[in-house]
Each structure stands twice: as C-alpha cells, then as structure tokens.
Coordinates of C-alpha atoms and ligand atoms in Angstrom, one line a residue:
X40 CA 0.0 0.0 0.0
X41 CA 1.6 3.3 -1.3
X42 CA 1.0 7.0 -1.7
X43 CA -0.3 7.8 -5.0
X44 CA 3.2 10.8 -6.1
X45 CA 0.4 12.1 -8.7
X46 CA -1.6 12.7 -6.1
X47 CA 1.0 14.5 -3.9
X48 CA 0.7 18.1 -5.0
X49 CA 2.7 20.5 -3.7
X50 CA 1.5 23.3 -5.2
X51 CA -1.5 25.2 -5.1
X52 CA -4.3 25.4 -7.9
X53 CA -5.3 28.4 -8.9
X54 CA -7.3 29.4 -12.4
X55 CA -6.7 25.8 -13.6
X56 CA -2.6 25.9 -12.8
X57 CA -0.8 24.6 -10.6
X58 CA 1.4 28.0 -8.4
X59 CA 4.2 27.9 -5.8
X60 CA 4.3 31.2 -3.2
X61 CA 5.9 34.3 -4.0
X62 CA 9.4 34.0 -3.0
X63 CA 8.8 29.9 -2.8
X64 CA 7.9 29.9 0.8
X65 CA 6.7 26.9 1.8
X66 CA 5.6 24.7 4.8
X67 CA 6.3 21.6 5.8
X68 CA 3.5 18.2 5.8
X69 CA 4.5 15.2 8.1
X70 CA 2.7 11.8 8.7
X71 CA 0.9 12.0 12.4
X72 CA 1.6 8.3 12.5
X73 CA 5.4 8.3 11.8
X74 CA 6.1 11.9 12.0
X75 CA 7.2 11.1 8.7
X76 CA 7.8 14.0 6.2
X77 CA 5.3 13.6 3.5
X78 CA 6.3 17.5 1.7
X79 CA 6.1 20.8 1.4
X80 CA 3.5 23.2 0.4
X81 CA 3.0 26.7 -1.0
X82 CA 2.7 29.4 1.6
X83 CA 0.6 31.7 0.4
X84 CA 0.3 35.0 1.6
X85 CA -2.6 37.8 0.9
X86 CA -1.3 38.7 -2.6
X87 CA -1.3 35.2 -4.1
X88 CA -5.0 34.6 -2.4
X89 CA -6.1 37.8 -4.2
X90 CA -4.8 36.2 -7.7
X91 CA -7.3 33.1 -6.5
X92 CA -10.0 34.8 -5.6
X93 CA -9.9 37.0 -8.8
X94 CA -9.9 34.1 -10.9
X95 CA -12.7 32.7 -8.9
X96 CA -14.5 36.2 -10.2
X97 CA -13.7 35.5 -13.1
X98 CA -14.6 32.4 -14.1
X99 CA -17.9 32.6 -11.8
X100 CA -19.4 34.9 -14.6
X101 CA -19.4 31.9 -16.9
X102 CA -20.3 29.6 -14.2
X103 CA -23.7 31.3 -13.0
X104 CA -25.1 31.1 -16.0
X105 CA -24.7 27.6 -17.0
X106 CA -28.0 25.4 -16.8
X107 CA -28.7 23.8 -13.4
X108 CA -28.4 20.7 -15.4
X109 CA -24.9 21.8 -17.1
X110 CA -23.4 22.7 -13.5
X111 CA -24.8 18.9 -12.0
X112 CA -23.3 17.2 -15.4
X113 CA -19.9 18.7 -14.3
X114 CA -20.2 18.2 -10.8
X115 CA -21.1 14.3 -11.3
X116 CA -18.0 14.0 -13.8
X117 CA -15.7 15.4 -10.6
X118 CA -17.4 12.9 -8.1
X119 CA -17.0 9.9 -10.5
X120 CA -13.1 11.0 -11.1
X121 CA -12.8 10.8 -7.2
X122 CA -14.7 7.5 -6.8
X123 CA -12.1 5.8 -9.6
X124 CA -9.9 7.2 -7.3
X125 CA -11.0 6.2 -3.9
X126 CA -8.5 4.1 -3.0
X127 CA -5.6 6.1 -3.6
X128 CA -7.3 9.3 -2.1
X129 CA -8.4 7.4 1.3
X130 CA -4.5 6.7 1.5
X131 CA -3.4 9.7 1.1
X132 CA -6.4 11.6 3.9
X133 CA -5.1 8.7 6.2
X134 CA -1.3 9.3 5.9
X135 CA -2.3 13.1 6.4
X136 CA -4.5 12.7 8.8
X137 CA -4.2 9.5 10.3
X138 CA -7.4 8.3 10.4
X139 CA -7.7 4.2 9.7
X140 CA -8.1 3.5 6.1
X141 CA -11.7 2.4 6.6
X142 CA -12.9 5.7 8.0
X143 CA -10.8 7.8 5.0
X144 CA -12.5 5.5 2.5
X145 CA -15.7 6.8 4.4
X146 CA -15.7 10.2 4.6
X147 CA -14.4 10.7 0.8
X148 CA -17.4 8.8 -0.2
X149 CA -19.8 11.0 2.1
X150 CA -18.1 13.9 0.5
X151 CA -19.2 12.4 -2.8
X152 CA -22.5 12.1 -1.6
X153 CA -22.5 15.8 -0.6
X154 CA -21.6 16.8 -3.9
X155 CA -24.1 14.6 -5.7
X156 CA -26.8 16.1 -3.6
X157 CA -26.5 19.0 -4.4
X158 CA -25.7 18.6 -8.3
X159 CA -29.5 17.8 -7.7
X160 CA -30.5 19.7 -5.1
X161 CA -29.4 22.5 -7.8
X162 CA -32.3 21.9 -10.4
X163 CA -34.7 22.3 -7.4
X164 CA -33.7 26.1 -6.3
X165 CA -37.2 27.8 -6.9
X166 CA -38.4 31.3 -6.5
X167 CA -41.9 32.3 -6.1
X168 CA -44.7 34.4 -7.4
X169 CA -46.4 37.0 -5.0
X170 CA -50.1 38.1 -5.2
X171 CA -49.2 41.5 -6.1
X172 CA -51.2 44.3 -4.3
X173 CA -51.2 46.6 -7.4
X174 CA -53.3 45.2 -10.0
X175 CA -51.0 46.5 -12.9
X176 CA -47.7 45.0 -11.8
X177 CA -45.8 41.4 -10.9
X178 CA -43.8 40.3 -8.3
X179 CA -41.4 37.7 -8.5
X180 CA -38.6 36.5 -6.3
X181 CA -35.9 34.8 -7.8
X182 CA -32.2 33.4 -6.3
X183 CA -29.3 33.9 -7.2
X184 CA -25.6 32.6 -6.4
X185 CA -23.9 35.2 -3.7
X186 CA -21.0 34.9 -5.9
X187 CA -17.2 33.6 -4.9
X188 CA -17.2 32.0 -1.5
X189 CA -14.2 31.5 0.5
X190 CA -13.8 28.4 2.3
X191 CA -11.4 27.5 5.3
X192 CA -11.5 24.3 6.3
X193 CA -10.2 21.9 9.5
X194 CA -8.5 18.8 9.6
X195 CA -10.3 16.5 11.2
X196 CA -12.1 15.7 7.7
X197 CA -9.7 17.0 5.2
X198 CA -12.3 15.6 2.4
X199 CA -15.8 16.2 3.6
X200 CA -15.6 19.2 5.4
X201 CA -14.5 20.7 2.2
X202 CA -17.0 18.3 -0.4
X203 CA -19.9 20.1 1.2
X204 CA -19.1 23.4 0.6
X205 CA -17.8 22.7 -2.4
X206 CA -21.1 20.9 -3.8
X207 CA -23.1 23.5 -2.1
X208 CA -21.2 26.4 -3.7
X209 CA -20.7 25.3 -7.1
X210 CA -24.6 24.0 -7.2
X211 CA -25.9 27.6 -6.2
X212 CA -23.7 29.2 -9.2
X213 CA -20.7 29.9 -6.9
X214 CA -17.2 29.8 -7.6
X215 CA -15.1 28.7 -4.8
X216 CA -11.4 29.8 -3.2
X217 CA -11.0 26.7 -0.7
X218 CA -8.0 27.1 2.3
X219 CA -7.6 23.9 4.1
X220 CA -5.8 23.2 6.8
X221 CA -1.9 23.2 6.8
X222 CA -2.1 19.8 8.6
X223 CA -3.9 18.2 5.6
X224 CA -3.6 20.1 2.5
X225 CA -3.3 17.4 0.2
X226 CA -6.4 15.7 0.6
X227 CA -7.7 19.3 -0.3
X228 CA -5.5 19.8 -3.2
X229 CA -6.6 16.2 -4.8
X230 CA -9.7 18.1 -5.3
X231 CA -7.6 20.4 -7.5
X232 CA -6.2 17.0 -9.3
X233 CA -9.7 16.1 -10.1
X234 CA -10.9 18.9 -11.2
X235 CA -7.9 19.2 -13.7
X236 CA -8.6 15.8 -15.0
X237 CA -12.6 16.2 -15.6
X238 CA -11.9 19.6 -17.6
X239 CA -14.2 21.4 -15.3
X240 CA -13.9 25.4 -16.1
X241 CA -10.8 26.8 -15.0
X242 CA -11.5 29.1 -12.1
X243 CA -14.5 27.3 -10.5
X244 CA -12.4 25.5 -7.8
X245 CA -9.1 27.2 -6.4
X246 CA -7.0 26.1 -3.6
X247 CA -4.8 28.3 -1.3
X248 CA -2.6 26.7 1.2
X249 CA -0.4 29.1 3.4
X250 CA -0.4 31.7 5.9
X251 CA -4.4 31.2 7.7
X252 CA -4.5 35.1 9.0
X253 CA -2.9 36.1 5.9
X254 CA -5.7 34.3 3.9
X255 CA -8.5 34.8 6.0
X256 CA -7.8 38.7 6.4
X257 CA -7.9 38.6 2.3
X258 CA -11.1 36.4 2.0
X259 CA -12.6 38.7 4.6
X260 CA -11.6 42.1 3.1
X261 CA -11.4 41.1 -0.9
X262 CA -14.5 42.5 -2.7
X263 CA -14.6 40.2 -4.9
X264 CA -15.5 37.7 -2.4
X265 CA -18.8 37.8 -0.6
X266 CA -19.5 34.6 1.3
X267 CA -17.1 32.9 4.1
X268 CA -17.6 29.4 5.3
X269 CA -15.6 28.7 8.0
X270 CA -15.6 25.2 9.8
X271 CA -12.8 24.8 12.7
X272 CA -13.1 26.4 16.3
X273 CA -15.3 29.2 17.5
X274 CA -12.1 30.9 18.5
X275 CA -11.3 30.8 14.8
X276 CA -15.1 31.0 13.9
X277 CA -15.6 34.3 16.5
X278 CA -12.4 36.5 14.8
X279 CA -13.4 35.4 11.1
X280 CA -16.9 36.4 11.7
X281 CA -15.7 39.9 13.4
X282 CA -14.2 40.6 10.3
X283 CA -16.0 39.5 7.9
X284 CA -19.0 41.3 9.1
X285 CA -17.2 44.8 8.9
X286 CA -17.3 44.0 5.0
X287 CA -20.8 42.8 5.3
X288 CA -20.2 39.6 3.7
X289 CA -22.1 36.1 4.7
X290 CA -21.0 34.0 6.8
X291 CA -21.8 30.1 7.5
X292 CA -19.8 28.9 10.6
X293 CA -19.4 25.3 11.8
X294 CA -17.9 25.5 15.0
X295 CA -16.9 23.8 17.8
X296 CA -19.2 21.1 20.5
X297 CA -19.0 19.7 23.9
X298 CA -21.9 17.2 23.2
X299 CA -23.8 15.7 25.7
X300 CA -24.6 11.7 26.0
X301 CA -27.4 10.9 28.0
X302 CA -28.2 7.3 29.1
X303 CA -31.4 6.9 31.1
X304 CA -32.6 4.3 33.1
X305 CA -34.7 2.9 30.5
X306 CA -32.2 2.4 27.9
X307 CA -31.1 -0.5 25.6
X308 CA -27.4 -0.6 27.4
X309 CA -26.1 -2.7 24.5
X310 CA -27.1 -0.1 22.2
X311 CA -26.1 2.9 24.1
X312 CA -22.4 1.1 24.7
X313 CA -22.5 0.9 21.2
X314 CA -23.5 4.1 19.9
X315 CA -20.8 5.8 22.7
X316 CA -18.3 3.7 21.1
X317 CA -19.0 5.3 17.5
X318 CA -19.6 8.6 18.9
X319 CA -16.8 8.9 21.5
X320 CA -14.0 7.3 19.7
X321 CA -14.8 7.5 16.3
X322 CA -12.0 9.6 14.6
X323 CA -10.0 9.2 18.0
X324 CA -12.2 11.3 19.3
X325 CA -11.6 14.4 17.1
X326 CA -14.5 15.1 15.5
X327 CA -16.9 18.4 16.6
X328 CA -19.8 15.7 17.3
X329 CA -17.8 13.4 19.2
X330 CA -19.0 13.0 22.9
X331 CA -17.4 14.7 25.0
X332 CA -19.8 14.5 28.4
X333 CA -21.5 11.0 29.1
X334 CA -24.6 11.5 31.8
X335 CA -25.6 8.1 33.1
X336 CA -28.7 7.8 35.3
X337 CA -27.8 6.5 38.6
X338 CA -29.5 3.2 38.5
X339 CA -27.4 1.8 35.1
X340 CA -24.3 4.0 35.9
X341 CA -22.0 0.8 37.3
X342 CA -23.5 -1.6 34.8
X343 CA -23.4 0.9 31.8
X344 CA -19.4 1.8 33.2
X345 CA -18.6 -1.6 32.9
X346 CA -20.0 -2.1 29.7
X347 CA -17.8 0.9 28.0
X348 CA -15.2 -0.4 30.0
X349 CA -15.3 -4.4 28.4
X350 CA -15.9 -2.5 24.6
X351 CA -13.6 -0.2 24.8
X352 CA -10.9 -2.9 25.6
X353 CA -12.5 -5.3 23.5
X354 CA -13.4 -2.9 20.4
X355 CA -10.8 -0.5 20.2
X356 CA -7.0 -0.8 18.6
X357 CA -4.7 2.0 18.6
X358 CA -2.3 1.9 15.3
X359 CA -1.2 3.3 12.1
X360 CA -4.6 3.7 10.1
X361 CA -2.6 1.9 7.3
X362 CA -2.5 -1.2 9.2
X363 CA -5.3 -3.6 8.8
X364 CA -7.8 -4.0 12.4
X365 CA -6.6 -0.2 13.4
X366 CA -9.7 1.8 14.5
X367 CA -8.2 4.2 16.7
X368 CA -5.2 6.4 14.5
X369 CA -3.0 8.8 16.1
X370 CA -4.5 12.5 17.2
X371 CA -3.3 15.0 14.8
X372 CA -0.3 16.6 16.8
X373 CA 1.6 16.7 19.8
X374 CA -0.4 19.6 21.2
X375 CA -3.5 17.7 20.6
X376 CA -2.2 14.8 22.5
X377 CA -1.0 17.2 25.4
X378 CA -4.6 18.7 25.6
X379 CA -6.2 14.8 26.2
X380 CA -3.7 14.9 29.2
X381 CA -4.2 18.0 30.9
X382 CA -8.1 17.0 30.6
X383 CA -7.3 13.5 32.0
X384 CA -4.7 14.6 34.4
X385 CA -7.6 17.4 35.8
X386 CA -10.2 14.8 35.9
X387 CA -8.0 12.4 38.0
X388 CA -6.7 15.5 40.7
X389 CA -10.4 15.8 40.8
X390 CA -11.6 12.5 42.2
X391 CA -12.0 10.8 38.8
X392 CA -11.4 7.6 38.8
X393 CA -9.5 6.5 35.7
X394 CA -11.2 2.7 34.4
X395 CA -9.1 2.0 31.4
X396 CA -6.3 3.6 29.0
X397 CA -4.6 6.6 30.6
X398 CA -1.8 6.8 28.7
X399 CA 0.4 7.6 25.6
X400 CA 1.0 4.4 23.0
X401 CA 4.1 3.8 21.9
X402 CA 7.5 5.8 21.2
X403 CA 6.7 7.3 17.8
X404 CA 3.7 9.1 16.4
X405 CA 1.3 11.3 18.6
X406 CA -1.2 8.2 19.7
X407 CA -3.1 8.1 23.1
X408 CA -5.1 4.8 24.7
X409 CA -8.9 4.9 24.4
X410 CA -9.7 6.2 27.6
X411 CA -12.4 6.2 30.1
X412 CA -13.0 8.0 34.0
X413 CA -15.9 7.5 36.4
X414 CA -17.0 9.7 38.7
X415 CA -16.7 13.1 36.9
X416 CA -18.3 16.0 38.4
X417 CA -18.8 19.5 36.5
X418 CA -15.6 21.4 38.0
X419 CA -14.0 19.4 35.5
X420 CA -12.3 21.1 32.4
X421 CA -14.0 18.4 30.4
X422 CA -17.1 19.6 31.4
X423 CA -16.9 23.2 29.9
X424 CA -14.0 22.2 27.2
X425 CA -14.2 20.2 23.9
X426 CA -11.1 17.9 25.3
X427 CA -11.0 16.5 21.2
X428 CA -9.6 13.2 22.1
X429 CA -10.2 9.2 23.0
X430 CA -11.3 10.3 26.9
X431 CA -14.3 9.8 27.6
X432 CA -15.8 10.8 31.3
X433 CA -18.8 9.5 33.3
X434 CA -21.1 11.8 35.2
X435 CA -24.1 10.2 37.2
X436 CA -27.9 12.3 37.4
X437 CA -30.9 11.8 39.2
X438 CA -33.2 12.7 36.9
X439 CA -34.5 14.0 33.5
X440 CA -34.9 17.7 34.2
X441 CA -31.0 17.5 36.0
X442 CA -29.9 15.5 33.1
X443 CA -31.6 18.3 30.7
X444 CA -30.1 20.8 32.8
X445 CA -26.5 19.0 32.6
X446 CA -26.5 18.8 28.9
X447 CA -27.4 22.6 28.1
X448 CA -25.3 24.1 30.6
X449 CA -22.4 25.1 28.3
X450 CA -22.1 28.2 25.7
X451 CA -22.2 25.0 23.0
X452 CA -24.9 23.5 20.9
X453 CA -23.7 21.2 18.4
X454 CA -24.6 17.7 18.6
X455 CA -26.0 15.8 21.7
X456 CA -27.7 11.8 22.0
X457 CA -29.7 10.5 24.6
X458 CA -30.8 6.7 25.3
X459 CA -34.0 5.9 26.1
X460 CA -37.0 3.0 25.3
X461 CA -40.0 6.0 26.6
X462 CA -41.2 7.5 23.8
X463 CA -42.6 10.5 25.7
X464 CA -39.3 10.7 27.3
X465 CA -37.9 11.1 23.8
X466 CA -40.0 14.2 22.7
X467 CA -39.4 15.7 26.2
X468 CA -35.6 15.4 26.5
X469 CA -35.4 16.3 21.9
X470 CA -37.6 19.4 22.6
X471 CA -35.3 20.7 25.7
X472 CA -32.2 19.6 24.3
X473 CA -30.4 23.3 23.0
X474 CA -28.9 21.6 20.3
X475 CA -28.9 21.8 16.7
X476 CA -28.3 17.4 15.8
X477 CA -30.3 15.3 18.3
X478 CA -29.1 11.7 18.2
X479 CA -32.0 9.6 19.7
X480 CA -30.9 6.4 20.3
X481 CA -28.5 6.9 17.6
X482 CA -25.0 7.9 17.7
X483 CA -23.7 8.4 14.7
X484 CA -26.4 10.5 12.8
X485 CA -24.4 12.5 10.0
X486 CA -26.0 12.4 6.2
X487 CA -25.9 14.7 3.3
X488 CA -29.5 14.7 3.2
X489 CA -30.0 15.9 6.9
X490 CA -29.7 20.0 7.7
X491 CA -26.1 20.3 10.2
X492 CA -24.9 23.1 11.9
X493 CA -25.1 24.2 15.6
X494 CA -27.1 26.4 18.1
X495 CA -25.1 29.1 20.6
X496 CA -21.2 29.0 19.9
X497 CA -21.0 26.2 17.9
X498 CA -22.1 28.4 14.6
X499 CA -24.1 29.6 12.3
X500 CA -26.1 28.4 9.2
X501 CA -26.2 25.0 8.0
X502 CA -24.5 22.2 5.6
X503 CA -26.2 19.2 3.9
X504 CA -29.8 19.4 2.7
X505 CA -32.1 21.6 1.0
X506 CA -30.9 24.3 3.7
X507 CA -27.7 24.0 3.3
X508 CA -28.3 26.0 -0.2
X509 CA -29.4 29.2 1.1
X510 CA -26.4 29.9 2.4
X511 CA -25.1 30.3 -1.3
X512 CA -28.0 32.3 -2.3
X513 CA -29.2 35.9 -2.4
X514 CA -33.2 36.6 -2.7
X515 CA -33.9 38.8 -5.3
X516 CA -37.3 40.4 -5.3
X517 CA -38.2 42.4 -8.7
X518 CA -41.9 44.4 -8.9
X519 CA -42.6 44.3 -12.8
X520 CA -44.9 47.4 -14.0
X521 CA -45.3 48.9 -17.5
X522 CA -46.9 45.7 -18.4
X523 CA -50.4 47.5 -19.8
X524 CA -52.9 45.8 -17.9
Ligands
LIG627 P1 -9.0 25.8 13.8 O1 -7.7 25.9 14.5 O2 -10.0 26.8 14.0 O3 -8.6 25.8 12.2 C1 -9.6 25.6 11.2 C2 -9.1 26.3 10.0 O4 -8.9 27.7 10.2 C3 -7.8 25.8 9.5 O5 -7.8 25.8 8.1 C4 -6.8 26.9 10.0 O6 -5.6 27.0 9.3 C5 -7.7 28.1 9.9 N1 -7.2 29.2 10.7 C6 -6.5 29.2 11.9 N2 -6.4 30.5 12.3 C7 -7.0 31.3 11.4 C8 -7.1 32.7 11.3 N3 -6.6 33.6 12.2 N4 -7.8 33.2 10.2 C9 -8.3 32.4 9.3 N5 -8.1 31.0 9.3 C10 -7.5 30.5 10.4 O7 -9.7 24.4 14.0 P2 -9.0 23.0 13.9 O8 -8.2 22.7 15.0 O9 -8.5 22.8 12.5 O10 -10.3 22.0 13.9 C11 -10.9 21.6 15.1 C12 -12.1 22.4 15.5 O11 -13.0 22.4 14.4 C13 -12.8 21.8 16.7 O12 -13.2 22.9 17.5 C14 -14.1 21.2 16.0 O13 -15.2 21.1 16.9 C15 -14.3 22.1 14.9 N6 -15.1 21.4 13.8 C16 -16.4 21.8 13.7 C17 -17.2 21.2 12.7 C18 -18.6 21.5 12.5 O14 -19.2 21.2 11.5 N7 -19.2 22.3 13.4 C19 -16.6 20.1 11.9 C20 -15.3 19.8 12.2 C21 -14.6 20.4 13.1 P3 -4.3 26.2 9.7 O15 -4.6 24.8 10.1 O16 -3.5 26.2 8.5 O17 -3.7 27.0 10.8

C-alpha cells in the first residue's frame, strides 16, 4: 500500500494551474503516524490569495449562468473522477491525517455524496410568485448565487468538510477559493487533481494553502469575495466572523461542541455502549460531534461503566490507520495529544477515577489509549471544554430535568444523543435539548441529506440538505410594471 506521487501536489491550484508562493515559501506536511515527512506546500500570503479569488471572479461569470443541469453534469463527472480514485485518495487523507483507512475511505465517499446532492438539489432552487397588491404589476422572487465564497477548512475531515461546501457552492452558481488546513492540504488539493482531469472550467475550484491570517484577512476584506464558510473552532469561527461582518459579507460557521450523551434508566445498554463507542472514539475522538460528556442515570451507571469499559478494551486498537484491524489512529499533533492529558490529568486531581487507557502508546507518532473515567463532576475542564480526544468521562444524574439541565449548561450546541425505550421521554428530552443534531438512540447521525450546523457558539447556518443551499444564495425580489394591464 503506497502514496499515490500524482496525487501528492505541492503546489496550489489556482485558475486551472498549478502555483508555488511568491518567494517559494513553503511549509512543511508530516505523517501524524510516523512523523514522517510527506512534503512541502505553498505558503501563500494575501497577494497570491487575491490572484485566486480574482480568478474565482472571473470564471464565476461563466459559471452562474450555465444550466442547473450543465453545473450537475460537471459536478457528477468530478465525483466519479474521485470514486475511480477512492483508493488512492483514502491513503493519502489517512497518511495526512491519520485516520484508519476504513474511515478515510468513508468520509471521501460522504463527500461524494454531498456533492451529488447538491448537483441535484441545484435543479430544485425555486423562486416564487407573490399576489401583487397593485393590480398592474408582478412580483417575483428569484435566487441567485452570492458569488465567490471562500472556504477554510479543518483537519479533522480534510475531504468532507471541504466536499460540502464545495457541492453547495458550485450547485448555487458559486465559484469557490478553498483554504484547508496546513495539517492536511493534500487531501484538499486532490480536489484540484480532479478537477484538472474532468476539464471542469478553469477558475471554479481554487485552492490556497499558506499563511491562515494572511488568507483569512484577504477572504474577509477582498471585494470580490462575498460569502465565508468557515468550519474549525469558535475561537477561529468568532475573529473570522468579526471581520468578515465589517465588510458585510455572509458568513456560514461550523464550530466547535461539547456534546452531551445521556443514558437513562430505561435504555437499551447494549445499544447505548454501542453508539458511545462510535460517537466517542470515532475519529479518535476528534470530531466536533464526538461525545465529549456521558450523563448516566444513577440506577445503570456501574453496569453501563462496565459495559464501556469491556468494549472499549474489547473494540478499540490504537495503530497506524494503514494497518489492517486499526480503529483508533494517532490524534493529529503533539499539542493535541497534550490537551487529552491535561483534561485527563484534571479529571484524576479531581476525584476521577481513571477505568481503562490513561496513557500515551508507543515511542513514535502522537497516539493516546482509548480512555475512560468515572465519577466526573462538573468542576472538571471536560465539562466546559471540547477535550477533542479518546477520553471519555462518566457523570451520574438523578433525573431527566438534572440531566436536561446538565447537557445545556455550556455556551455550546452542536450535537447531543440521549438513550432511552419512553417514547414521551424522547420528545421531552429532543424538545429541551439546546442543540442543533439530536441523536435519539443513535450515535452516529451525519448524512448529506439531513440540515447540520449548531445552536449558541457552535455556529451559524447549516451544511447538507435543501438548507444547506441558502447559504449560497441571495433573494432577489423584482416588482414588474409597465406591463399595460
Ligand atoms: P482551527 O484551528 O479553528 O482551524 C480551522 C481552519 O482555520 C484551518 O484551516 C486553520 O488553518 C484556519 N485558521 C486558523 N487560524 C486562522 C485565522 N486567524 N484566520 C483564518 N483562518 C484561520 O480548528 P481545527 O483545530 O483545525 O479544527 C478543530 C475544530 O473544528 C474543533 O473545535 C471542532 O469542533 C471544529 N469542527 C467543527 C465542525 C462543524 O461542522 N461544526 C466540523 C469539524 C470540526 P491552519 O490549520 O493552516 O492554521
């Protein structure tokens, strides 16, 4: 099993050409896994991100005014170029990234999802007709494209994160200057690959790697560019919407979770075991709906503790994501890895009471054990702070109304999943949840077809789904008089 070097770019792609930095400033790319030089990569600066987001301009003249049809024939071309691909691209997201193969191979093919979506969702954006109040005139509303968007990205899903903007933007009649991550630009620039090899129009996809204040300062101040969608942390998410609101532009912002698990009384243990497996650990731990606060009602807290306990030694195998059997890959840096031990190490000065894992694995790479600790109590760090690793911490309540209490009690409101077999109980606890993705019984809920974004600091807007268009759309309302009647 070996990287793709076609696939390895280390330049950026801008107007349907491949550009190094000014000066040929670069940055470096290792493998999380080995810490492993994989290359280096442009580092752009404001100057070169103007040049992308000019030819974004540009070419979205041309773009907007292709048929809905047109657009969805190109976009369908790009996702079959990456699914003859798939197996190359899912190596190089998991060298990047290190994510195990079988999860790369995933998300790449949600992306494609995402942009097949909305390739369709595209023939479906309607305006409307208005009962006019003057009998001589017409009102319509129509929509139209916002025009380039600007796209910064996270690492946690080097493919997906960037898939649905991308299939959102380019539906709507957008053009599209994407910055990903520097920990996983290549994933990102495949998409430039791709695009290259399925002729789509030069200028409709751009990709800037490089200096993230240089390129988010130009995004937010470039007139040419009037949409930012930002996905990464509310930190991040907070200074990008400051700015890009002095320039009145529109923002989308997925941010960052502290998600609540809930596991009443009632619950199918098996199934809740199971579903804080996939949401807990899934990704190591580092994705914004990961579960990051388990509630367990007192009367199933020791048997549902032991039960996490058994699957997470049972289930879980820490490794390079190249290596068959791996479900747990290495957290993305050494920072990352430092964070999951302050958490843990504050949890433990606190009374928690550490049931399995603990500790780093292994001499190379940035990997931690799948970890678990009873007895949390909310003076915790964990309990205000997204810890974005394998820890996972045990609170007990009493009941529902403390439990509904527990969950809300943080400036988030991404995702949050409760367990239950009462079907009132499940309305209740859905309709008090302050969250934008309810997992009921369910804890891995994610689908291109479902609306996703977050409540309080976790964002604004939405991806995926018939909503997830309007984001890339203005509403244009036109009176039409003179018409003799
Ligand atoms: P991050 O540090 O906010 O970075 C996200 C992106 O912003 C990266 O491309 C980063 O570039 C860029 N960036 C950093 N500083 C910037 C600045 N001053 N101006 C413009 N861009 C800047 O977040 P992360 O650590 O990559 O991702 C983890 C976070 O993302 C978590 O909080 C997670 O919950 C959240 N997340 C949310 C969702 C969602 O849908 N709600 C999905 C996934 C992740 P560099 O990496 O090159 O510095």
């Amino acid at each position: 099993m070996s990287l793709d070097p076609t696939l390895v770019r280390n330049a950026n792609f801008i107007n349907g050409s491949w550009k190094e930095a000014q000066g040929g400033n670069t940055l470096a790319v290792t493998n999380p896994a080995t810490g492993a030089a994989i290359g280096q990569i442009p580092k752009f600066g404001r100057a070169e991100t103007a040049d992308a987001i000019a030819a974004a301009h540009d070419a979205q003249k041309a773009w907007r005014r292709l048929t809905a049809d047109a657009r969805a024939e190109h976009m369908h071309r790009l996702c079959d170029a990456i699914m003859n691909q798939i197996d190359d691209l899912a190596i190089l997201l998991t060298t990047e990234m290190g994510k195990p193969l079988a999860e790369a191979k995933g998300e790449i093919a949600l992306g494609v999802k995402y942009i097949r979506f909305y390739a369709e969702e595209g023939k479906r954006i309607y305006g409307d007709t208005i009962p006019s109040p003057w009998a001589d005139r017409r009102l319509l509303v129509t929509k139209e494209p916002v025009g380039v968007a600007g796209a910064i990205t996270p690492w946690n899903f080097p493919n997906s994160m960037i898939a649905r903007k991308l299939g959102a933007a380019l539906a709507a009649g957008c053009t599209i200057v994407i910055k990903p991550s520097e920990f996983t630009p290549y994933s990102a620039l495949a998409f430039g690959v791709m695009a290259e090899k399925v002729g789509l129009p030069k200028g409709v996809i751009n990709i800037v790697t490089g200096d993230a204040a240089a390129i988010g300062d130009e995004m937010c101040e470039n007139p040419k560019l009037r949409k930012i969608t930002f996905t990464g942390s509310t930190r991040v998410g907070k200074l990008l919407a400051e700015k890009a609101g002095r320039h009145m532009k529109k923002i989308s912002m997925e941010l960052g979770g502290n998600a609540p698990f809930i596991v009443f009384d009632d619950a199918d243990l098996d199934k809740a075991v199971a579903g804080a497996i996939a949401s807990k650990f899934r990704n190591s731990g580092q994705t914004c709906v990961c579960a990051n606060r388990v509630y367990v009602q007192s009367g199933v807290y020791d048997a549902f503790a032991a039960k996490l306990t058994a699957a997470i030694e049972a289930e879980l195998k820490p490794g390079n994501g190249l290596e068959a059997g791996v479900t747990q890959g290495p957290l993305i840096n050494e920072a990352a890895v430092e964070k999951v031990e302050a958490h843990l190490k504050d949890a433990l000065d606190k009374g928690g009471k550490l049931q399995t894992g603990g500790s780093r694995v292994g001499n190379v790479g940035t990997f931690f054990a799948p970890t678990l600790v009873t007895n949390a109590s909310t003076t915790m760090r964990v309990a205000r702070e997204e810890t974005f690793g394998p820890l996972a911490v045990l609170f007990k309540f009493e009941t529902e109304e403390e439990a509904i209490a527990l969950a809300n009690d943080t400036e988030y409101g991404l995702a949050c999943y409760f367990y239950t077999s009462d079907l009132g109980r499940s309305f209740r606890v859905m309709e008090g949840l302050e969250y934008g993705l309810v997992g009921v019984n369910e804890g891995v809920i994610t689908t291109e077809v479902a609306p996703f974004g977050g409540f309080k600091d976790s964002g604004i807007g939405n991806e995926g789904s018939k909503y997830g268009l309007d984001d890339y759309l203005n509403i244009k309302y036109a009176c039409i008089g003179g018409l003799g009647i």
